[in-house]
PDB file of C-alpha atoms in Angstrom:
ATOM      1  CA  UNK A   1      -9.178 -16.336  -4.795  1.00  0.00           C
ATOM      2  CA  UNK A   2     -10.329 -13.618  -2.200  1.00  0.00           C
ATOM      3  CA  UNK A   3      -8.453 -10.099  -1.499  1.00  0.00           C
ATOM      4  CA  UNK A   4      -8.779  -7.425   0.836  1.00  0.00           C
ATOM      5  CA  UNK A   5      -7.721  -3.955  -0.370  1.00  0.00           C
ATOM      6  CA  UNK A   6      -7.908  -1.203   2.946  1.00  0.00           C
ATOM      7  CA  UNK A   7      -8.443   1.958   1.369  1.00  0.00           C
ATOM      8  CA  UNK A   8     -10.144   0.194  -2.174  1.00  0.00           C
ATOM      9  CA  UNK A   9     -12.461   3.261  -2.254  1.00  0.00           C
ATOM     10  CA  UNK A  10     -10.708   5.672  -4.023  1.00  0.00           C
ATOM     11  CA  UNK A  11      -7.396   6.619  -6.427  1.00  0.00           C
ATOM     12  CA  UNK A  12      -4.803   3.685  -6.133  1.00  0.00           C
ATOM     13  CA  UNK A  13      -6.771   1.651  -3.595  1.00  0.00           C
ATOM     14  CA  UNK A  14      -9.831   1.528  -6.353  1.00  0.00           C
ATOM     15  CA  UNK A  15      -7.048   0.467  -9.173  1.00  0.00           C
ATOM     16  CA  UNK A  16      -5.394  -2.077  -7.463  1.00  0.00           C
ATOM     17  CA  UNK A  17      -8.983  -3.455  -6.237  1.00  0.00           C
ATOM     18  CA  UNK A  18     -10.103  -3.691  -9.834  1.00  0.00           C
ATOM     19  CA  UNK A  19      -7.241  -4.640 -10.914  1.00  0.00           C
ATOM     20  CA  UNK A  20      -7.252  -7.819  -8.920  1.00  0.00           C
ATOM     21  CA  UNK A  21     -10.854  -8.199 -10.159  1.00  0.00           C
ATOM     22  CA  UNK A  22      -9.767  -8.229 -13.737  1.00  0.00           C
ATOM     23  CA  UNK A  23      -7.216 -11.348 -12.476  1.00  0.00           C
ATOM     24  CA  UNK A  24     -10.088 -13.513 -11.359  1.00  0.00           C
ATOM     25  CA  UNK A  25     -10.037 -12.579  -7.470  1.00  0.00           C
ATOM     26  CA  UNK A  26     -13.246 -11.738  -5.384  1.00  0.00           C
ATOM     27  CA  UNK A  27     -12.817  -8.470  -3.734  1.00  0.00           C
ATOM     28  CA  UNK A  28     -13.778  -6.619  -0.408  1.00  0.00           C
ATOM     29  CA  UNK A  29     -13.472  -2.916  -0.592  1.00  0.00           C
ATOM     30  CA  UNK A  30     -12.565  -1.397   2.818  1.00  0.00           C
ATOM     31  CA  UNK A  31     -13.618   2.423   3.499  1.00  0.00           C
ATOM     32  CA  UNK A  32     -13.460   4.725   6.143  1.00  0.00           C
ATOM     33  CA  UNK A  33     -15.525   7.505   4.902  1.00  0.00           C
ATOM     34  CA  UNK A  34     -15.890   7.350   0.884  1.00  0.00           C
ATOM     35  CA  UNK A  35     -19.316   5.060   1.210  1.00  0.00           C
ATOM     36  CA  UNK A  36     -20.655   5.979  -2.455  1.00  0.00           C
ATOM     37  CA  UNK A  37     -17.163   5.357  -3.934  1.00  0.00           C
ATOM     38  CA  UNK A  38     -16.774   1.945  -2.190  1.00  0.00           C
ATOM     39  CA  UNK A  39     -20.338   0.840  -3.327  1.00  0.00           C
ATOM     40  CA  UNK A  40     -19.273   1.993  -7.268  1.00  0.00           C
ATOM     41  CA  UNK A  41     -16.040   0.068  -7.185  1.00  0.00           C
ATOM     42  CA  UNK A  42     -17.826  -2.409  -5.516  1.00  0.00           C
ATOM     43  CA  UNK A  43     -20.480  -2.680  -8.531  1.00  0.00           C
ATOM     44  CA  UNK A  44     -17.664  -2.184 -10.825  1.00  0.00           C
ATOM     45  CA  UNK A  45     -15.854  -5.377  -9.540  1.00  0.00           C
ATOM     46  CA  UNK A  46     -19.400  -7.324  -9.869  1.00  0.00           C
ATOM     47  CA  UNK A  47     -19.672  -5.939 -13.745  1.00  0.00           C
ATOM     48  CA  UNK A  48     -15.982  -7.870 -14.066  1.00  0.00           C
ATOM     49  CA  UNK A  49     -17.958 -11.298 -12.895  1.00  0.00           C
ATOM     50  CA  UNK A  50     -16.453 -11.419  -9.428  1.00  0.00           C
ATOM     51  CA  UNK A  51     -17.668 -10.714  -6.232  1.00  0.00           C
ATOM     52  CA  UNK A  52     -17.128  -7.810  -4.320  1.00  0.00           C
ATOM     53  CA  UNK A  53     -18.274  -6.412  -0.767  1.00  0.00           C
ATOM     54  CA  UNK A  54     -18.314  -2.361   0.651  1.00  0.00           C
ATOM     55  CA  UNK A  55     -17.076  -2.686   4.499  1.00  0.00           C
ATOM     56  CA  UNK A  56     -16.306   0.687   6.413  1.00  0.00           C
ATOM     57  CA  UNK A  57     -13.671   0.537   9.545  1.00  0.00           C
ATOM     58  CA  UNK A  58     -12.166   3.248  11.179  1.00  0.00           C
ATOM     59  CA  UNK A  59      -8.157   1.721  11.281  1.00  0.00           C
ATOM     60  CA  UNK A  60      -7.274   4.328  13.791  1.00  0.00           C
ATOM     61  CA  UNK A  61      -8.213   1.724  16.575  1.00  0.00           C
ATOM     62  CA  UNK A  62      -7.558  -1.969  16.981  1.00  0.00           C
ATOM     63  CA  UNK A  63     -11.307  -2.243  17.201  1.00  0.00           C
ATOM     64  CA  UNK A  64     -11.871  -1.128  13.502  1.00  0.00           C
ATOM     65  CA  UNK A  65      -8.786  -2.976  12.149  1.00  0.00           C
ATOM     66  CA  UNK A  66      -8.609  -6.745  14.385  1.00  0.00           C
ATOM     67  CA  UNK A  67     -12.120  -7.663  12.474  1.00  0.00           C
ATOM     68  CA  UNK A  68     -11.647  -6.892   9.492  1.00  0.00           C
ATOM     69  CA  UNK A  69      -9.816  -9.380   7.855  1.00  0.00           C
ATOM     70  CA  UNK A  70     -12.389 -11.926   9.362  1.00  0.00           C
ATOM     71  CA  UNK A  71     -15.216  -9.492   8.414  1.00  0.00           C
ATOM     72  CA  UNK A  72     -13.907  -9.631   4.412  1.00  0.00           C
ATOM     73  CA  UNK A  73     -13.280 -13.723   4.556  1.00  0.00           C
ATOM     74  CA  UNK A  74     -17.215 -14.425   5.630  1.00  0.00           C
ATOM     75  CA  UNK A  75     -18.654 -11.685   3.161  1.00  0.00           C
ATOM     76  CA  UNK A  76     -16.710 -13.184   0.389  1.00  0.00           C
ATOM     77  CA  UNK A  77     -17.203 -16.875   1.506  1.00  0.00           C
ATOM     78  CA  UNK A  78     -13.547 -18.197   2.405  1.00  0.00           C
ATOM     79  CA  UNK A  79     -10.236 -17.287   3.474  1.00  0.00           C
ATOM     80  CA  UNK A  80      -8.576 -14.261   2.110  1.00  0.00           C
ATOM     81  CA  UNK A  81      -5.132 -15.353   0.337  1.00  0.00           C
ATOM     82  CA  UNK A  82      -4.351 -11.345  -0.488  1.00  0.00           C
ATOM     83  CA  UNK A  83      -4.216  -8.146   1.570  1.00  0.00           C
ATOM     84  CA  UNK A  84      -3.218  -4.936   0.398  1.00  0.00           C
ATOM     85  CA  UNK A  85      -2.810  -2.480   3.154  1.00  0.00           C
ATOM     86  CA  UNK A  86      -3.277   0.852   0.715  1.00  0.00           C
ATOM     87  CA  UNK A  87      -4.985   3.351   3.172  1.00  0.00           C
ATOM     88  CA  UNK A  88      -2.793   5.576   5.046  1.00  0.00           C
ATOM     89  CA  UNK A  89      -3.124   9.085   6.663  1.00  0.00           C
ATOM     90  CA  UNK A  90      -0.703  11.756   4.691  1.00  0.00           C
ATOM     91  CA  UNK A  91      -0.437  15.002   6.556  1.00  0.00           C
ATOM     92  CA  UNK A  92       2.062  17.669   7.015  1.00  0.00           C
ATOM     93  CA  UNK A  93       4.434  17.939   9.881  1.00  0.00           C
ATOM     94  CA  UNK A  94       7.747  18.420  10.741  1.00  0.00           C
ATOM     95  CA  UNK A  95      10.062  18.019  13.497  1.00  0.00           C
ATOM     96  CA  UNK A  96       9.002  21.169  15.081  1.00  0.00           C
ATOM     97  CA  UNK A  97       5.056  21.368  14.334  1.00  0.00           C
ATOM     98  CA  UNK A  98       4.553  17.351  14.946  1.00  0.00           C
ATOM     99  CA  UNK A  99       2.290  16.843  18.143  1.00  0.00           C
ATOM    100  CA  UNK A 100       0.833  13.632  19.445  1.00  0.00           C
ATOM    101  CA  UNK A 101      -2.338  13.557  17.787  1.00  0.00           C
ATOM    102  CA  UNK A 102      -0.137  13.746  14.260  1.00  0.00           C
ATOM    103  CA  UNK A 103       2.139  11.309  15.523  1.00  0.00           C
ATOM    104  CA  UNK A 104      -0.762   9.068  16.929  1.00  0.00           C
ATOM    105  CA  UNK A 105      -2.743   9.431  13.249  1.00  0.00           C
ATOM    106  CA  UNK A 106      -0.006   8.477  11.231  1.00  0.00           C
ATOM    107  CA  UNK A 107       1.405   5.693  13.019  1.00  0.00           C
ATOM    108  CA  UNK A 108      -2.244   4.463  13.880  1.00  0.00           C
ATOM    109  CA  UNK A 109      -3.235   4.728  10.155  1.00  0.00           C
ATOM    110  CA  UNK A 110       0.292   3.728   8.187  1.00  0.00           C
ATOM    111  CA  UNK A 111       2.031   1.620  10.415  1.00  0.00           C
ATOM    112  CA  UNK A 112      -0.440  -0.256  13.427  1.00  0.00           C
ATOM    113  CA  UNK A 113      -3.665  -1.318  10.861  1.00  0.00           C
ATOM    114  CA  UNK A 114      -1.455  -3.343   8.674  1.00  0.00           C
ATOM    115  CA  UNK A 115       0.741  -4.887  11.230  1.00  0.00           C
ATOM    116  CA  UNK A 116      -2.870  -6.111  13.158  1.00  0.00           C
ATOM    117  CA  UNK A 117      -4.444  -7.110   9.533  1.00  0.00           C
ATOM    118  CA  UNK A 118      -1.809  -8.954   8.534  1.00  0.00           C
ATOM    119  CA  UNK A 119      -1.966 -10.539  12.171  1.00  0.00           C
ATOM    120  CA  UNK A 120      -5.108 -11.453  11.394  1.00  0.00           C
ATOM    121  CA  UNK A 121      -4.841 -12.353   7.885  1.00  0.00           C
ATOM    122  CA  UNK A 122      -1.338 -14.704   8.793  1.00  0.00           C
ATOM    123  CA  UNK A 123      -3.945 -16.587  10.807  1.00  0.00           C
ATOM    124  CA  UNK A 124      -6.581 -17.890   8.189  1.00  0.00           C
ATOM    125  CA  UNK A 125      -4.560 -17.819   5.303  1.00  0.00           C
ATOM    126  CA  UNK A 126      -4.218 -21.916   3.635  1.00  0.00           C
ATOM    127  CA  UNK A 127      -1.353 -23.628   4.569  1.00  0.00           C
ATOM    128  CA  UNK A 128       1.781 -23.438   1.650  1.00  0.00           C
ATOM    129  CA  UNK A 129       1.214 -25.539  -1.236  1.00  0.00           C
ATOM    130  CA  UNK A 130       3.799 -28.000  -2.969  1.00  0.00           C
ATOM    131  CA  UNK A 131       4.514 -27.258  -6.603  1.00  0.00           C
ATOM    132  CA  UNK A 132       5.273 -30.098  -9.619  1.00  0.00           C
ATOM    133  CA  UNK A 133       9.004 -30.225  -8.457  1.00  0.00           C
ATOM    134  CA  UNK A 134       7.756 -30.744  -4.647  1.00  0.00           C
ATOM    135  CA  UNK A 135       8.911 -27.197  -3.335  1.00  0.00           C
ATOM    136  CA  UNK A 136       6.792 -24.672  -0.928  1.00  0.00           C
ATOM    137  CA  UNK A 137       4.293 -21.872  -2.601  1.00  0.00           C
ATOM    138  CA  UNK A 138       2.678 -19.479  -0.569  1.00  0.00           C
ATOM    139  CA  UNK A 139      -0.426 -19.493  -0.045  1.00  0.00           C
ATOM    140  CA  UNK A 140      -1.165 -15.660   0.809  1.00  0.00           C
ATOM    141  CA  UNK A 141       0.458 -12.483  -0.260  1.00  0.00           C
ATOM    142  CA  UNK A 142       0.624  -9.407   1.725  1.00  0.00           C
ATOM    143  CA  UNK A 143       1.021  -6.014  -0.357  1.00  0.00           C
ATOM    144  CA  UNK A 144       2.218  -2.787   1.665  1.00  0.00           C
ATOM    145  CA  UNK A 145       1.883   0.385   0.191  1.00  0.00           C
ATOM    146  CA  UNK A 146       4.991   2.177   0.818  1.00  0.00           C
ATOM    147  CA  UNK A 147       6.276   5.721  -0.118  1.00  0.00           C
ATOM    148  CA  UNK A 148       9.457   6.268  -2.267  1.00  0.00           C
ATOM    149  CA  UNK A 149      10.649   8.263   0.631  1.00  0.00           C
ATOM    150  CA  UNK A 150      11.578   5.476   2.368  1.00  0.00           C
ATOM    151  CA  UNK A 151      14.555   5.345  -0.385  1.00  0.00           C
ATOM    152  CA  UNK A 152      15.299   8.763   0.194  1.00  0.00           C
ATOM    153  CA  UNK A 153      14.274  10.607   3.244  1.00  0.00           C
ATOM    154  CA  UNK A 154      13.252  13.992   3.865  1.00  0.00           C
ATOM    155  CA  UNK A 155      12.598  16.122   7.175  1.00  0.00           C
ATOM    156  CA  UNK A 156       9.336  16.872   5.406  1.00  0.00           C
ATOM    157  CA  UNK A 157       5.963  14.755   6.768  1.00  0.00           C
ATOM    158  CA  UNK A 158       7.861  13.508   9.071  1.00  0.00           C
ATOM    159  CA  UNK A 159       5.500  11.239  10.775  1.00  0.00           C
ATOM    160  CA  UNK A 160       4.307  10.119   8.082  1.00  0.00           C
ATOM    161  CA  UNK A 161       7.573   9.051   7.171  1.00  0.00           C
ATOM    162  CA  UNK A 162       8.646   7.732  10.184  1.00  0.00           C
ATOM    163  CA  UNK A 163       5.005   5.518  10.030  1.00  0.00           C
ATOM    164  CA  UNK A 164       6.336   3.803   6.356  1.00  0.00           C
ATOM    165  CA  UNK A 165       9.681   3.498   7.591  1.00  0.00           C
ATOM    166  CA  UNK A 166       8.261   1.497   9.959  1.00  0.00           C
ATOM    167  CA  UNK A 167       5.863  -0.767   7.602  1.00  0.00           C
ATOM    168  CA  UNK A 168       9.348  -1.074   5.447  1.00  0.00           C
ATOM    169  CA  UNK A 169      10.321  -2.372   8.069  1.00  0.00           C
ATOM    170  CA  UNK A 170       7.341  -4.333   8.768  1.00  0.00           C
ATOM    171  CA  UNK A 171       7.619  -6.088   5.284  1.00  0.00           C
ATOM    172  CA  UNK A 172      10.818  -7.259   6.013  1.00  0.00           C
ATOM    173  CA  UNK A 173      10.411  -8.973   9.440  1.00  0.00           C
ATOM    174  CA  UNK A 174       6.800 -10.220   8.288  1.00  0.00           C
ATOM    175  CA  UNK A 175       8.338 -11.725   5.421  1.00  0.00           C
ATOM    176  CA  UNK A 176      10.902 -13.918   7.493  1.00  0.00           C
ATOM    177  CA  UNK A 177       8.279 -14.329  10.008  1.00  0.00           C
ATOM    178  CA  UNK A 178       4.955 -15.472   7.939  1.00  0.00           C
ATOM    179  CA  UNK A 179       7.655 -17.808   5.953  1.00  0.00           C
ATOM    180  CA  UNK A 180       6.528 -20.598   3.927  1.00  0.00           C
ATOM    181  CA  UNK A 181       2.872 -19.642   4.160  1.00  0.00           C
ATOM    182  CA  UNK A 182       2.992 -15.689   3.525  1.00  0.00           C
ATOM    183  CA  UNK A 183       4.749 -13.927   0.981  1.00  0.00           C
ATOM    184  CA  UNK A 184       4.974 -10.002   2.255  1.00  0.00           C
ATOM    185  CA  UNK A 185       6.139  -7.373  -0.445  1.00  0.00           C
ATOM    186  CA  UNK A 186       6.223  -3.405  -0.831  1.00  0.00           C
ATOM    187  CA  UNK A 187       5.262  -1.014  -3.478  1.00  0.00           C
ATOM    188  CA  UNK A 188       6.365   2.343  -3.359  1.00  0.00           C
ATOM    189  CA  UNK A 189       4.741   4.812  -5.053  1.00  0.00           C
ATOM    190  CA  UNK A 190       6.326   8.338  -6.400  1.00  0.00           C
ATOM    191  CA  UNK A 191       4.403  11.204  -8.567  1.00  0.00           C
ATOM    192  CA  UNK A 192       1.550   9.071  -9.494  1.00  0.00           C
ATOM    193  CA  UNK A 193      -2.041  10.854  -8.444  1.00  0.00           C
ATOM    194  CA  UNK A 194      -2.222  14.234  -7.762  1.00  0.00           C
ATOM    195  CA  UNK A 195      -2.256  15.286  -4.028  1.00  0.00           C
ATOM    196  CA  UNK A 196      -5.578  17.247  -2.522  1.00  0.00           C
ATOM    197  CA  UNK A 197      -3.210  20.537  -1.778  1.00  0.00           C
ATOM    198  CA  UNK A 198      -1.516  20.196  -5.298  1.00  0.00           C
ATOM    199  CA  UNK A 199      -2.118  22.312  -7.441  1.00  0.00           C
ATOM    200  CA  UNK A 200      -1.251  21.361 -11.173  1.00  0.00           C
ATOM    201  CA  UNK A 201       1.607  23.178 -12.118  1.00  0.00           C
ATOM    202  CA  UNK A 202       3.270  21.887  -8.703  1.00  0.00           C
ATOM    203  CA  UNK A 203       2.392  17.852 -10.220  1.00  0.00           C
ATOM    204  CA  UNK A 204       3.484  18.688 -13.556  1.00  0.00           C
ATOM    205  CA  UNK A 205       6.971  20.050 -12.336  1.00  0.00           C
ATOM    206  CA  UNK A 206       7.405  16.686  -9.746  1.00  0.00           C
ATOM    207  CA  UNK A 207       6.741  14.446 -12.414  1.00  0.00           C
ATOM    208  CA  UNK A 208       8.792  16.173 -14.630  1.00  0.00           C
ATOM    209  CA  UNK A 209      11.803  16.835 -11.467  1.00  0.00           C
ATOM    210  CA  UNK A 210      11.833  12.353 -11.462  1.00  0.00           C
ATOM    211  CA  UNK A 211      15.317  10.931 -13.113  1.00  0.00           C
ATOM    212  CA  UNK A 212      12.861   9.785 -15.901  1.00  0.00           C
ATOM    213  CA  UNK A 213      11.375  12.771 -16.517  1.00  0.00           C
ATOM    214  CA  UNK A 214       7.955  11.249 -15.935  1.00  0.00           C
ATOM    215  CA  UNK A 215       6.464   9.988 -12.616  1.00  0.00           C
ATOM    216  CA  UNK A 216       4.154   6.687 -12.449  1.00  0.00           C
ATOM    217  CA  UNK A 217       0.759   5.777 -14.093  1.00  0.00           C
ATOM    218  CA  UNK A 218      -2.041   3.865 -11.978  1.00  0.00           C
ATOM    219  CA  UNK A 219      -1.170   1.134 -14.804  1.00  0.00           C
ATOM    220  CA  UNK A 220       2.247   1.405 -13.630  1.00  0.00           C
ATOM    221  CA  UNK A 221       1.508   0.140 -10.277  1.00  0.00           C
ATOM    222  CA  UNK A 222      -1.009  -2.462 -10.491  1.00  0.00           C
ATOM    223  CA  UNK A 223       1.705  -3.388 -13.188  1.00  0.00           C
ATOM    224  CA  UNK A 224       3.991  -3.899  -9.772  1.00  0.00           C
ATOM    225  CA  UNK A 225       0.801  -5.404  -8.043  1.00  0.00           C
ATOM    226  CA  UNK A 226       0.555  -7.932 -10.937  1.00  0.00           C
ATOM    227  CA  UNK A 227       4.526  -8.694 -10.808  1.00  0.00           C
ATOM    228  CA  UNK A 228       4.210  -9.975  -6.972  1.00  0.00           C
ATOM    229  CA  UNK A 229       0.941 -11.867  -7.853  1.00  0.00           C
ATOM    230  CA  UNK A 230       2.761 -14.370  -9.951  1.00  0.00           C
ATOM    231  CA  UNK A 231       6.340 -14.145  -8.382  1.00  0.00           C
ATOM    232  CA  UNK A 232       6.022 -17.033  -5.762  1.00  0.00           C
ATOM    233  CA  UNK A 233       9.829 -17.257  -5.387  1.00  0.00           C
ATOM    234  CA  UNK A 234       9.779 -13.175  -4.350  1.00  0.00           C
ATOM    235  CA  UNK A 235       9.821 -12.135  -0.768  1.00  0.00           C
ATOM    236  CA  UNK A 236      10.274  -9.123   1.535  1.00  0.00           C
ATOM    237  CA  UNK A 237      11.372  -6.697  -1.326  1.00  0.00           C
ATOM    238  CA  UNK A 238      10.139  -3.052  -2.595  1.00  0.00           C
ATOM    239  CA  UNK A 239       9.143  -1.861  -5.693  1.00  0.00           C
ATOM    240  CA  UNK A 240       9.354   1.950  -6.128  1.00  0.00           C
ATOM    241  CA  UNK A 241       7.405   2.371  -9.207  1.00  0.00           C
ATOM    242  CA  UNK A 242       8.449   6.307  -9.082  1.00  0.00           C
ATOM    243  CA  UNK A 243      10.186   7.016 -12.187  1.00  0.00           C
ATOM    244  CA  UNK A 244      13.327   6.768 -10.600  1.00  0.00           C
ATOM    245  CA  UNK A 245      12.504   9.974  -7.440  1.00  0.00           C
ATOM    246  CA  UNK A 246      13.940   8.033  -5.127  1.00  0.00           C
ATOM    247  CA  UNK A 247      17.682   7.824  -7.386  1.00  0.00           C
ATOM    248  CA  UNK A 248      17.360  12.137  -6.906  1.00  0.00           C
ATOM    249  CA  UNK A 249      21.088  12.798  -7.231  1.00  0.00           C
ATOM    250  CA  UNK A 250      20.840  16.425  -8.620  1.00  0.00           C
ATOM    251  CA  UNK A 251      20.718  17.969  -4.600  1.00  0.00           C
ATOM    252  CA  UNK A 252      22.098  21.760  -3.508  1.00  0.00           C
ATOM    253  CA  UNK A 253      25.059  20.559  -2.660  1.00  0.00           C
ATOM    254  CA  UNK A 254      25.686  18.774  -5.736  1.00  0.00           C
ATOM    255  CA  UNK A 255      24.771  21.422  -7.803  1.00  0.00           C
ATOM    256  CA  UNK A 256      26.787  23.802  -5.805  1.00  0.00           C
ATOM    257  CA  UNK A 257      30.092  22.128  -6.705  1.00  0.00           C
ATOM    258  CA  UNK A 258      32.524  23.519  -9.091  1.00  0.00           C
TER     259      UNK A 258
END
């Protein structure tokens, strides 16, 4: 078993990539700039017993993206049967302040890398196996990381938003496309890691602002990883592991009702 996690550097990517370790799949760790992280997950993977390979692409361009999949299958020594497109640009705009080089980054990064991997990967993944009562089981499994924002939308990043929307929608056609062969699920992430330009009071209070009163654990979403890895009947669906962010209900004009 072979997997390609974009992004496998660093926070989630790095989880989910030793995550998949830990359930008996050789890994290749995809970078674009974090080249002493990749090579530590990378030897972390090896310490689990499986092997694991560092490859750097810059996804903002067909060229660095079309490869890769093919690049991951001969370092590893077969064909890939998962791909978890994790990386993904995250970068303020708006409505007003969007230009074309935000637009461009954030549909580039979120949106056109994993529709050309999983291209790529559609193509040398095994044919669809037969189980012990004679029915179809995939034999790949395409993981997209998502956003809970997608649930519930906000003008806020808005081309980053408009980017997941897209790979939401993405998973969904994929999924009826790639059938028997290709399963194609979402996870969408709320509070889980703290952001770059967040400070911690501002991640204590989101976490806290969730319907749950908590937000999500790394454990919480390879959990979700782990869910689609053994759900062979489970296809074109998202998972917002968010403690409940996107079910928000408490809004200004709520609240402003007597």
């Amino acid at each position: 078993m072979r997997a390609l996690v974009t992004g496998g550097a660093i926070r989630l990517g790095r989880e989910m990539a030793l995550y998949l370790a830990e359930q008996g799949y050789d890994v290749a760790v995809h970078y674009a700039q974090s080249d002493a992280a990749a090579l530590q997950t990378c030897a972390q993977i090896t310490a689990l017993g499986r092997k694991s390979v560092a490859l750097q692409a810059d996804l903002l361009s067909d060229a660095g993206s079309q490869p890769l999949v093919a690049r991951a299958a001969e370092a590893l020594g077969g064909p890939l049967t998962v791909l978890v497109n994790n990386a993904s640009i995250f970068e303020h705009d708006t409505l007003e302040t969007a230009t074309r080089s935000s637009w461009d980054r954030h549909i580039e990064s979120n949106l056109r890398a994993p529709f050309v991997l999983t291209q790529e990967f559609a193509k040398q993944v095994p044919q669809a196996q037969e189980d012990a009562a004679g029915e179809p089981i995939a034999s790949g499994l395409v993981i997209n990381m998502l956003d809970q924002r997608v649930r519930k939308l906000t003008p806020d990043f808005a081309s980053y938003t408009v980017a997941k929307m897209g790979l939401w929608a993405l998973t969904q056609t994929a999924a009826r496309g790639l059938a028997p062969h290709v399963r194609v699920n979402a996870i969408g992430p709320g509070p889980t890691m703290q952001g770059v330009r967040q400070s911690d009071q501002h991640f204590t209070r989101q976490r806290a602002a969730t319907v749950l009163g908590r937000g999500s654990n790394p454990s919480d979403i390879t959990a979700a990883l782990g869910y689609f890895l053994n759900a062979p009947a489970v296809s074109g669906q998202l998972l917002c592991v968010d403690g409940g962010q996107h079910l928000a209900w408490q809004t200004p004009d709520v609240l402003g009702l007597d």
